[in-house]
Coordinates of C-alpha atoms in Angstrom, one line a residue:
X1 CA 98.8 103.4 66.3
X2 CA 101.1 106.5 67.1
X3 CA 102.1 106.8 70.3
X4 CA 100.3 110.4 72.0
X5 CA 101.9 113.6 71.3
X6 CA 100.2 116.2 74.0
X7 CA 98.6 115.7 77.1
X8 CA 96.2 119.2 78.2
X9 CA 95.3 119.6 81.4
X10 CA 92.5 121.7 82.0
X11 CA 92.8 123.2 85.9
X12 CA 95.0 123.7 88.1
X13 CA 95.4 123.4 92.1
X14 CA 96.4 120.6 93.7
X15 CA 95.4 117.7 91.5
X16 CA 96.4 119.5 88.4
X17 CA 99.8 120.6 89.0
X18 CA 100.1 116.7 90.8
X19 CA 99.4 115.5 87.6
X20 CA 101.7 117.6 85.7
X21 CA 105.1 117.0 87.5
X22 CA 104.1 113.0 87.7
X23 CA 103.3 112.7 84.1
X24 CA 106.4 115.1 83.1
X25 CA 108.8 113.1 85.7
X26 CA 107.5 109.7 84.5
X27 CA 106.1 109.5 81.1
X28 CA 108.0 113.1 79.1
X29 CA 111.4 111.2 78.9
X30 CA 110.1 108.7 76.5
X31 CA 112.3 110.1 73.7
X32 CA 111.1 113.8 74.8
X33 CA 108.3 113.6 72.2
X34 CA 105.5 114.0 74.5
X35 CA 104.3 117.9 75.5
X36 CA 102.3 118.6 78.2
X37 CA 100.4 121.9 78.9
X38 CA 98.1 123.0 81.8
X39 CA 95.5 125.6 81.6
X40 CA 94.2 127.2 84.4
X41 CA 92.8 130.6 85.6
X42 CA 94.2 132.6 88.2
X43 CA 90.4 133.9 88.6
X44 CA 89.0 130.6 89.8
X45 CA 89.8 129.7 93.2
X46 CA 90.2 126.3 94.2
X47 CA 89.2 124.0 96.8
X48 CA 92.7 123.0 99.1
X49 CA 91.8 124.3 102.6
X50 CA 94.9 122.8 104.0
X51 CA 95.0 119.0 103.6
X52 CA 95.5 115.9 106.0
X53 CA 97.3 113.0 103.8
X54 CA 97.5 109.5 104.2
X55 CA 101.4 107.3 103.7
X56 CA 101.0 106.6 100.0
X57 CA 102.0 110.2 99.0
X58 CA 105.7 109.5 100.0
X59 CA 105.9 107.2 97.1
X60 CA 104.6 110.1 94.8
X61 CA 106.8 112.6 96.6
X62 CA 109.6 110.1 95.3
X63 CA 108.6 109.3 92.1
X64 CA 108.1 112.5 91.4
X65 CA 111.7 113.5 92.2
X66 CA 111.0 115.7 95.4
X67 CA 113.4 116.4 98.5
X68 CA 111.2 115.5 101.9
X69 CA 113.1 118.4 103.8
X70 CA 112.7 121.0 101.0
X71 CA 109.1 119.9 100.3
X72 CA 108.2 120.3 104.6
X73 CA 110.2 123.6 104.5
X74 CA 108.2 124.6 101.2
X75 CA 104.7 123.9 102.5
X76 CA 104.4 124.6 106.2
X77 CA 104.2 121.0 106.8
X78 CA 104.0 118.9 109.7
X79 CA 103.9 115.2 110.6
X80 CA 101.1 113.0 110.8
X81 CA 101.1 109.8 112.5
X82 CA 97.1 109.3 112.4
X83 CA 93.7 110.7 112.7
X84 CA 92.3 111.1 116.2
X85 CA 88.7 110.6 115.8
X86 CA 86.4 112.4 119.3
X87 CA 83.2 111.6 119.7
X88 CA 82.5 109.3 117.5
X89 CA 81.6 106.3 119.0
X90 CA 80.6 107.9 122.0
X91 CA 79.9 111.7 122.9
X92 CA 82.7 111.7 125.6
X93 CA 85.4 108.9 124.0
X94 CA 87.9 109.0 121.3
X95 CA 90.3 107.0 119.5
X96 CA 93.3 107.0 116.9
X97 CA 93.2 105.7 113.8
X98 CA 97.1 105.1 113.7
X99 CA 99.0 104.2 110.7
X100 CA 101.1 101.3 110.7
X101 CA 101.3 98.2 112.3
X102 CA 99.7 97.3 115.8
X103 CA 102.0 95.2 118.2
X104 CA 103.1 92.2 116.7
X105 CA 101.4 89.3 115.8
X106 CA 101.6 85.6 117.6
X107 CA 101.0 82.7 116.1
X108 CA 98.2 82.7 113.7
X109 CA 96.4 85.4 115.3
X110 CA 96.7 89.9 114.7
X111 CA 97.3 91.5 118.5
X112 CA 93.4 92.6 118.9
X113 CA 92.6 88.9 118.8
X114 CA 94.0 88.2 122.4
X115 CA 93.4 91.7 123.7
X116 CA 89.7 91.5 123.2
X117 CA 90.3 88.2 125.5
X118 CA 92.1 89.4 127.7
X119 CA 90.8 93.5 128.3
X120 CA 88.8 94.0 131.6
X121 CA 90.7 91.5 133.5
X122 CA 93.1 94.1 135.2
X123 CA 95.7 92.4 133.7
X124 CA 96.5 94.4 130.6
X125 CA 95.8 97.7 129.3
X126 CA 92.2 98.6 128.4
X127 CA 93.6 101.2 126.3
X128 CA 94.0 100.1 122.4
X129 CA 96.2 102.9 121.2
X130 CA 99.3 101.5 123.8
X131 CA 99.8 98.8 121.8
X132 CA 100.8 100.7 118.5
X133 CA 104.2 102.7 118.1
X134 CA 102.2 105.7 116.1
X135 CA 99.0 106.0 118.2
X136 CA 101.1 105.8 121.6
X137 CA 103.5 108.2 120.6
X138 CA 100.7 110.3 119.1
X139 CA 99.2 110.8 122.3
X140 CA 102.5 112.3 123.5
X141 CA 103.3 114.4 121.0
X142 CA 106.3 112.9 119.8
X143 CA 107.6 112.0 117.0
X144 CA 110.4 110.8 114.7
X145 CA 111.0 109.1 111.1
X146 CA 111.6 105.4 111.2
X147 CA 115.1 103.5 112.3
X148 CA 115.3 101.3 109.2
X149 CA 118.2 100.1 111.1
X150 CA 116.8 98.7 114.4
X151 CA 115.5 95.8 113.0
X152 CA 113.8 94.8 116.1
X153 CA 112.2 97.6 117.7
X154 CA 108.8 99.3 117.1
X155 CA 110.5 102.6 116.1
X156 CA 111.4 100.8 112.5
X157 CA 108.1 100.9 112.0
X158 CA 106.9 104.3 112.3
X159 CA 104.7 105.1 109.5
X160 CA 103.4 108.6 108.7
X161 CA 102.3 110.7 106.3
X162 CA 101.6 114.5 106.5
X163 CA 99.6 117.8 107.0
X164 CA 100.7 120.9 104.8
X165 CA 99.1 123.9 103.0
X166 CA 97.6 122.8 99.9
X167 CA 98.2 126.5 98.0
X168 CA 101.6 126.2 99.4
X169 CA 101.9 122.7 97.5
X170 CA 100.6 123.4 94.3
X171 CA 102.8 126.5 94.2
X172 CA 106.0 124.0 95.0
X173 CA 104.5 121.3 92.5
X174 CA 103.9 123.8 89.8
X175 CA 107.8 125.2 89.6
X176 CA 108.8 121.4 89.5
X177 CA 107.0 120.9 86.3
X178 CA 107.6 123.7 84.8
X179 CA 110.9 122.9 85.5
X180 CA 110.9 119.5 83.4
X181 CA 109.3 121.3 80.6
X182 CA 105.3 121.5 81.3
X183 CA 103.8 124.9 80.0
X184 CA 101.2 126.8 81.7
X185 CA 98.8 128.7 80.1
X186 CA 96.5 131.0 82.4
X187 CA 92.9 131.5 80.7
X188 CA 89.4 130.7 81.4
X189 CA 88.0 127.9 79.3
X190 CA 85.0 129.8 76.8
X191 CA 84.4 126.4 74.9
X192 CA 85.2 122.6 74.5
X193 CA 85.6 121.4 70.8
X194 CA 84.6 117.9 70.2
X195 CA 86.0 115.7 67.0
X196 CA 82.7 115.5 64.9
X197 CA 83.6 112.1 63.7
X198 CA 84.2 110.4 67.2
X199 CA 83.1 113.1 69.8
X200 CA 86.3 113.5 71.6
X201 CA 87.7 116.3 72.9
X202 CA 90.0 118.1 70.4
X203 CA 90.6 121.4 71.5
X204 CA 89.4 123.7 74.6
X205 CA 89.1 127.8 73.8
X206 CA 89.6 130.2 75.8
X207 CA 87.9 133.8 76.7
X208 CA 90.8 135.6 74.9
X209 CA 89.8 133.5 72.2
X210 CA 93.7 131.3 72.3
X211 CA 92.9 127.5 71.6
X212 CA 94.8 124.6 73.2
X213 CA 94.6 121.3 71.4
X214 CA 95.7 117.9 72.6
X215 CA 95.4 114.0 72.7
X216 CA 94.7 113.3 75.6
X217 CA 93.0 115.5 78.1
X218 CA 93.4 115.3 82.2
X219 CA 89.9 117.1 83.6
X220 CA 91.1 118.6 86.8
X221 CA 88.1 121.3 87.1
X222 CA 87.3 120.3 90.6
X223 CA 83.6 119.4 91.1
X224 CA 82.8 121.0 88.4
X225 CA 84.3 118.5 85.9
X226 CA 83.9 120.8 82.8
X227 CA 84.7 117.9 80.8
X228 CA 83.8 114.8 81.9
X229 CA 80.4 116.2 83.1
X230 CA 79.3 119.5 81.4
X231 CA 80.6 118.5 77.9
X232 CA 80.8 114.5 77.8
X233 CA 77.4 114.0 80.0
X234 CA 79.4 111.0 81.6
X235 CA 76.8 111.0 84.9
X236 CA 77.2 110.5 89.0
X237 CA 76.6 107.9 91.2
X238 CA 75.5 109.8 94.3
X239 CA 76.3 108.5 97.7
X240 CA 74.9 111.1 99.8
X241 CA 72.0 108.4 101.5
X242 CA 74.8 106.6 103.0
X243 CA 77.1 109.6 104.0
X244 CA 74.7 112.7 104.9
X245 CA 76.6 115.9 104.9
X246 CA 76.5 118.1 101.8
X247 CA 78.9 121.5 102.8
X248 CA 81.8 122.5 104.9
X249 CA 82.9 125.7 106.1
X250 CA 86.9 126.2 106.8
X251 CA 88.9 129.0 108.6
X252 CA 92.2 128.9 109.4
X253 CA 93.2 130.1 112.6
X254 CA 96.7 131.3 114.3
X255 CA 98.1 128.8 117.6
X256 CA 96.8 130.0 121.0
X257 CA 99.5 128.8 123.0
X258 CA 102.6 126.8 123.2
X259 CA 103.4 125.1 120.1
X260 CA 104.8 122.0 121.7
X261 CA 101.2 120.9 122.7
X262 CA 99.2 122.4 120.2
X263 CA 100.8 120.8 117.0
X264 CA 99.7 117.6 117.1
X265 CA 101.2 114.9 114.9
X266 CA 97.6 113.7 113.7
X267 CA 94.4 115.1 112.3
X268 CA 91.8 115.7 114.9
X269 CA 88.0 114.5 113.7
X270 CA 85.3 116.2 116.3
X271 CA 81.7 115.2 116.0
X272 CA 79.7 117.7 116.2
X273 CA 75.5 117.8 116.2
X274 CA 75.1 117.7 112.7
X275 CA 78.5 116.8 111.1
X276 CA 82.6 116.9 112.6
X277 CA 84.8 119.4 112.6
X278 CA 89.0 119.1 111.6
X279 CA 91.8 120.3 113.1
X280 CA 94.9 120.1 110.8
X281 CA 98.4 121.6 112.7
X282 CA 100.7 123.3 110.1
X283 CA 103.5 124.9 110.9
X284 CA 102.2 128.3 110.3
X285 CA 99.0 128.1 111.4
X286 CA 96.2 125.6 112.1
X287 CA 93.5 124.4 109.3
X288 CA 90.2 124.4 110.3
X289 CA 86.6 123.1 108.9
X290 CA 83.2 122.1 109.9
X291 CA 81.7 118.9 107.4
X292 CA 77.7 119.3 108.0
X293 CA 74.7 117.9 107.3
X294 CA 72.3 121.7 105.7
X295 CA 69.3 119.0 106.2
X296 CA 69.8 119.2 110.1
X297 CA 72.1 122.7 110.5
X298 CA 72.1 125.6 108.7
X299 CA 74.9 127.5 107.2
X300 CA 75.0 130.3 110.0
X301 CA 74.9 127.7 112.9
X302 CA 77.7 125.5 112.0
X303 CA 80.3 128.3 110.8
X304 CA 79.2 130.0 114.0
X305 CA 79.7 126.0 115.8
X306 CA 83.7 126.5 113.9
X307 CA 84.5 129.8 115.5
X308 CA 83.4 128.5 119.1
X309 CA 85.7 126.3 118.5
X310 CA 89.7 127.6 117.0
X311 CA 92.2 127.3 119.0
X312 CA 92.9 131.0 118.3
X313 CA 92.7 133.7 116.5
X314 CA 90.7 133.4 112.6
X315 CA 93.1 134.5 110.1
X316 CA 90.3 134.4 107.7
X317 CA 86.6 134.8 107.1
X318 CA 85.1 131.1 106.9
X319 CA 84.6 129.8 103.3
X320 CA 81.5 127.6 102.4
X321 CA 81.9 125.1 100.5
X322 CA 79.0 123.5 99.0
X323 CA 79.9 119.2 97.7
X324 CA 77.8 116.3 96.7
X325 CA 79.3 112.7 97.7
X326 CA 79.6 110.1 94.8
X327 CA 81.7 109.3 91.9
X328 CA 81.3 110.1 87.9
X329 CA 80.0 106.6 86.4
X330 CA 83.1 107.1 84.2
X331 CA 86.4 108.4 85.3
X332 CA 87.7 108.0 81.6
X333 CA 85.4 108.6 79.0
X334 CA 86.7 108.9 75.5
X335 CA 89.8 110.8 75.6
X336 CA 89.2 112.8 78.7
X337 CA 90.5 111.4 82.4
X338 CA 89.0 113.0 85.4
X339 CA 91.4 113.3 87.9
X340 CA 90.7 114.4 92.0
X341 CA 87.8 116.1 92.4
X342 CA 86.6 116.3 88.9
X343 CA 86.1 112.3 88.9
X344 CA 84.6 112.2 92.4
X345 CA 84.1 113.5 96.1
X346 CA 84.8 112.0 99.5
X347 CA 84.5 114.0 102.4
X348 CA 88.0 114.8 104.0
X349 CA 87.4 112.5 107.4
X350 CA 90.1 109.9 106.3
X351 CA 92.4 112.0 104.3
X352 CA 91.9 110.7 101.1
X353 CA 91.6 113.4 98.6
X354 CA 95.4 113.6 97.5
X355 CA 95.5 109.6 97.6
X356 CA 92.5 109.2 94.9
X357 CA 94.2 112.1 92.8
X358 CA 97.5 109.7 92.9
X359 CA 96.4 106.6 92.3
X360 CA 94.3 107.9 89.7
X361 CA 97.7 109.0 88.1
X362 CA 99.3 105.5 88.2
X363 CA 96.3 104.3 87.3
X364 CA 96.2 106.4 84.1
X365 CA 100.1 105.5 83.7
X366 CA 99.7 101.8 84.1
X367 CA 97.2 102.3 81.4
X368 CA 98.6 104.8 79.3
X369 CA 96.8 105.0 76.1
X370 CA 98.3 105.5 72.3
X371 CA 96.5 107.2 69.6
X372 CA 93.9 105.0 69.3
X373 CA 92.5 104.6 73.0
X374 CA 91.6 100.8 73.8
X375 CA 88.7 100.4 75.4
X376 CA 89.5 97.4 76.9
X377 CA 92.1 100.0 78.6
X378 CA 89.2 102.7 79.5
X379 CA 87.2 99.3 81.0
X380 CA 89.9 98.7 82.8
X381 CA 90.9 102.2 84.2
X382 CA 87.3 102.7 85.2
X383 CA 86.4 99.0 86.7
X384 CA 89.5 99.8 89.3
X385 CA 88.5 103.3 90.1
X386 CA 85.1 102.2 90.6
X387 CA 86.5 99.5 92.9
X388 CA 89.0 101.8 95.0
X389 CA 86.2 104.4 95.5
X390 CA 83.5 101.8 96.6
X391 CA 86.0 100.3 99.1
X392 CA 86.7 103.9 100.6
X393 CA 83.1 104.5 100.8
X394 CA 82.0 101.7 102.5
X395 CA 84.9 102.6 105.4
X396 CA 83.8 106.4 105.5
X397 CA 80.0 105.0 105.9
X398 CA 81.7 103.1 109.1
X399 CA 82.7 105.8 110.8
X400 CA 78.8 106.8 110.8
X401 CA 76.7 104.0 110.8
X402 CA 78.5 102.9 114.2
X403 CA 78.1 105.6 116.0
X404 CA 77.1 106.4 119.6
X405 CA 75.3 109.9 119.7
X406 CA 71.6 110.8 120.1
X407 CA 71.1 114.0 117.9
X408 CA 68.5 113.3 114.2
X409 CA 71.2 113.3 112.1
X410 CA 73.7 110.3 113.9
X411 CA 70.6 108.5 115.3
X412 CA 69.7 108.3 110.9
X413 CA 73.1 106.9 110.0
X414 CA 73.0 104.4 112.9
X415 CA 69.6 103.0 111.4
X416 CA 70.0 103.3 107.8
X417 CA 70.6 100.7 105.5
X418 CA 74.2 99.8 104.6
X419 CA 75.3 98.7 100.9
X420 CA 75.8 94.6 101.4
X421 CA 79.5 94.8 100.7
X422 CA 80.0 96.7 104.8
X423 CA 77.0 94.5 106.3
X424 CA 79.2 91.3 105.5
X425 CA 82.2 93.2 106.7
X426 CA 80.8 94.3 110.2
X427 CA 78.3 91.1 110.3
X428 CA 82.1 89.1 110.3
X429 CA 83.8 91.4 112.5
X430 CA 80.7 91.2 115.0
X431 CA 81.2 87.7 115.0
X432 CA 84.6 86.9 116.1
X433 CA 86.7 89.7 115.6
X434 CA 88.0 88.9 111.8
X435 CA 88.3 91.0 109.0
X436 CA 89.9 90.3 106.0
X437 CA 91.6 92.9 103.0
X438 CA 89.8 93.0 99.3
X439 CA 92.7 92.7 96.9
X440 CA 94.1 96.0 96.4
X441 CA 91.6 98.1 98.8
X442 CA 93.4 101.3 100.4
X443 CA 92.9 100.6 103.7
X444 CA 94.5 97.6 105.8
X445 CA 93.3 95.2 108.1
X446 CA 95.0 97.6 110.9
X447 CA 92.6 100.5 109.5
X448 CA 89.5 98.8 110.1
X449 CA 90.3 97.0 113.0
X450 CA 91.1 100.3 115.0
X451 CA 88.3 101.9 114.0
X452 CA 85.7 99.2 114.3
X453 CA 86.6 99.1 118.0
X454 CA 87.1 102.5 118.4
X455 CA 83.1 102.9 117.3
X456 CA 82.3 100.6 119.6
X457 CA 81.9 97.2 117.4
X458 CA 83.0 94.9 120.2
X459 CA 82.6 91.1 118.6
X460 CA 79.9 88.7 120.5
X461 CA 82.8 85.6 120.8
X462 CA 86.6 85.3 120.4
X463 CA 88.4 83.5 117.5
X464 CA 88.8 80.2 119.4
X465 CA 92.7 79.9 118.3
X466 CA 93.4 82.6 121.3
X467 CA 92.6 80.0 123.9
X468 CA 95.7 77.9 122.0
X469 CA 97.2 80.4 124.6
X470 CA 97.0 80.1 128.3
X471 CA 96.0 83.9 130.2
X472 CA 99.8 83.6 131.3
X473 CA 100.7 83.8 128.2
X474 CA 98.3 86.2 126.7
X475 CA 99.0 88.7 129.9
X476 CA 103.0 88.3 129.0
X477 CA 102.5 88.7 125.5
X478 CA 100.8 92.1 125.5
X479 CA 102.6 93.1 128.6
X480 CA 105.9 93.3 126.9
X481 CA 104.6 94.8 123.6
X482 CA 103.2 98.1 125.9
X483 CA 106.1 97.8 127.5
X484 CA 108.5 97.9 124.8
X485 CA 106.5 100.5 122.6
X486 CA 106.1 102.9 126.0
X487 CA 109.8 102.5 126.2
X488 CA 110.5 103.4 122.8
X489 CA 108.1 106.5 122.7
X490 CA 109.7 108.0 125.8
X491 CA 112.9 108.0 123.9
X492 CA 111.4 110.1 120.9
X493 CA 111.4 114.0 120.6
X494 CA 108.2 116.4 120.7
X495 CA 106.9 116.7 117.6
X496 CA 107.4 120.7 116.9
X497 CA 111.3 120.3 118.6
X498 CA 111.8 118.0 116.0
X499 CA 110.1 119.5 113.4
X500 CA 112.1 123.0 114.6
X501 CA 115.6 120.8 114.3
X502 CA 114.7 119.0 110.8
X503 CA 113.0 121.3 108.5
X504 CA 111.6 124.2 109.7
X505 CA 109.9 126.7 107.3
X506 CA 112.1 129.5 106.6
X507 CA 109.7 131.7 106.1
X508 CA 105.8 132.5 107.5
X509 CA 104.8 132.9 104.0
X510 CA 101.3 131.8 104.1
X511 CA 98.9 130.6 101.9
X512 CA 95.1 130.3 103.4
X513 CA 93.8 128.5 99.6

């Protein structure tokens, strides 16, 4: 079969102008053979209302060839360390969700083993979050990239990812690829042409009547999904039973104070009657939405729930945004690939949009199709998306099920039914405290144990291999891990000195997409 010749991707935004520079950086050097075109419309807005990230996207900021300073500088971007989640478990608690390693393990055992032995005693914190470099340090507003060279402290192993303006990004991403060669054509697509003999996509047309033909076709229409859905009737597995809210409405708003306490180095999650509202801190400004439930609020009450609630002044009128929770049945149906929101939706409350649009990508690269597109490779592509998206789904459908509050919609999500695949999760966790990773599932042991706790799920027994321990030991052991990390954290700067030191936009341009 001959190897494919053009790759069209319809749509722009975020996930399409993702795809472009990864797919020119990664795959257009084959022999230099391979064109790649994007259509989009300057007309149809798109979804980005400032994004949260998790980790991963350092590895596509680096395979896709791009400077970390010049890429903070370029979208008003801060540092994220973690997601602080308010009210969750209970009306007046919260916790952090902090990437990265928790303390250090001893013996067989993770950390939370001997501190759910050994918390209420007096003799240890009672406090999770002190026993991680990222969520200690995010409670103090500090921050700084990891020492790969103290091999024997917690500040090696910072992890973090990032918050930055999503129209800011796709404006950055889209002069990258341009820049290795990927053409843009703006137009509004009239009509998709399918192949008579096969029914795949061949060409799109647009309103000015120009065609755009291709091999291979990336739908990055957003919820739309002009192509996987309105032309190739691929269908949707709807998930909204297990996670409840249907809309969000987003306003940014300026800072209203001091910058050294307002911008945060996490994501703030607030639960709210119906739904939870985000805080993201740019540099420019701070994003923010409220995720709702229209069954139990209407539209007028929770934007009016969002302005209560800025930290200052709205530099825009609040945006509703209308979404349905699921995935298509098919990411990759014939020769079409839907990539981000085209191919599914999770709500934004663990950050996960940008992640699915990238490993969708190296997915699709992994499995890169010639001419004659295998459908053991299709299988394949779709059997792991499926996979990845059920795994997120089941932790998003956590966050609610466990939760502590007394208004309709929370008390629902606490007695609902739960697909099998979490019941055995929490049944085991509930147990003793253990949880184990599936495979390649996005998030780690760490993810699920601090937010399993942080709900509230506090196991009926201990593993027995912490009593291998005397308490003198135990009481030591965590001792000197708070110890250390408070140590370490005291040493680090504020998070907006450091930012103002290391890569400070050079400009307030702003972008509110």
């Amino acid at each position: 079969m001959k190897p494919i010749s053009k790759i069209v991707i319809v749509g722009g935004g975020t996930s399409g102008w993702m795809a472009a520079v990864l797919l020119a950086k990664l795959c257009a050097p084959r022999g230099g053979n391979l064109q790649i075109e994007l259509v989009e419309s300057d007309a149809i807005a798109t979804i980005g209302v400032g994004e949260a990230t998790i980790p991963a996207i350092k590895q596509f900021n680096r395979l896709a060839g791009l400077s970390e300073t010049e890429f903070l500088r370029a979208t008003q971007a801060t540092f994220k360390l973690g997601i602080e989640f308010s009210g969750w478990g209970a009306p007046d608690q919260a916790y952090i969700h902090g990437f990265g390693k928790i303390g250090q393990d001893m013996g067989w055992l993770r950390l939370h083993a001997y501190w759910l032995k050994m918390r209420g005693t007096g003799r240890v914190s009672d406090r999770f979050a002190d026993y991680s470099i990222n969520t200690a340090a995010a409670y103090q507003n500090r921050f700084m990239v990891p020492r790969p060279d103290m091999t024997k402290s917690p500040l090696r192993e910072i992890a973090y990812a990032y918050h930055f303006d999503a129209g800011l990004y796709a404006r950055y991403l889209r002069r990258h690829a341009e820049a290795l060669g990927v053409a843009r054509t703006e137009g509004t697509v009239r009509e998709v042409v399918l192949r008579a003999e096969d029914g795949f996509v061949e060409q799109v047309i647009l309103e000015n009547g120009a065609t755009v033909s291709g091999d291979l076709f990336l739908d990055c229409t957003g919820m739309r999904g002009l192509l996987i859905e309105e032309t190739l009737k691929t269908g949707f597995e709807d998930w909204s039973h297990w996670l409840p809210c249907d809309r969000a409405v987003a306003a940014p708003c300026a800072y209203g104070g001091d910058k050294r306490t307002q911008m945060t180095p996490y994501t703030r999650s607030i639960a709210r009657p119906a739904g939870w509202q985000w805080r993201i801190p740019l540099q420019h400004r701070i994003g923010n939405g409220h995720v709702y439930a229209s069954r139990h609020m209407s539209d007028d009450e929770a934007c009016a729930i969002l302005m209560r609630h800025l930290d200052g002044e709205a530099l825009a009128e609040p945006r509703l945004i209308p979404f349905r929770t699921g995935r298509r049945l098919k990411m990759w149906s014939r020769n079409v690939v839907a990539t981000g929101l085209a191919g599914g939706f999770m709500e934004p409350l663990e950050s996960t949009s940008i992640h699915l649009v990238q490993s969708g990508l190296l997915r699709l690269i992994n499995l890169f199709p010639d001419s004659g597109f295998s459908e053991t490779a299709r299988d394949a592509y779709n059997a792991q998306s499926r996979f990845e998206y059920e795994r997120i789904r089941d932790f998003l459908i956590a966050h609610y099920h466990l939760n502590g509050r007394d208004e309709p919609m929370w008390r629902a999500c606490r007695d609902m039914a739960i697909p099998d695949s979490l019941k055995a999760r929490l049944d085991l966790f509930r147990a003793s405290g253990r949880f184990f990773k599936d495979a390649d599932e996005l998030f780690a042991d760490e993810s699920w144990i601090q937010v399993l706790l942080g709900q509230g799920l506090i196991p009926n027994a201990c593993d027995p291999f912490v009593d291998l321990y005397d308490d003198e030991a135990k009481t030591a052991y965590l001792n000197n891990i708070r110890d250390v990390i408070r140590s370490c954290v005291a040493g680090m700067p504020n998070h907006a000195d450091y930012i103002a030191a290391h890569c400070a936009a050079e400009t307030e341009t702003t972008s509110c997409a």
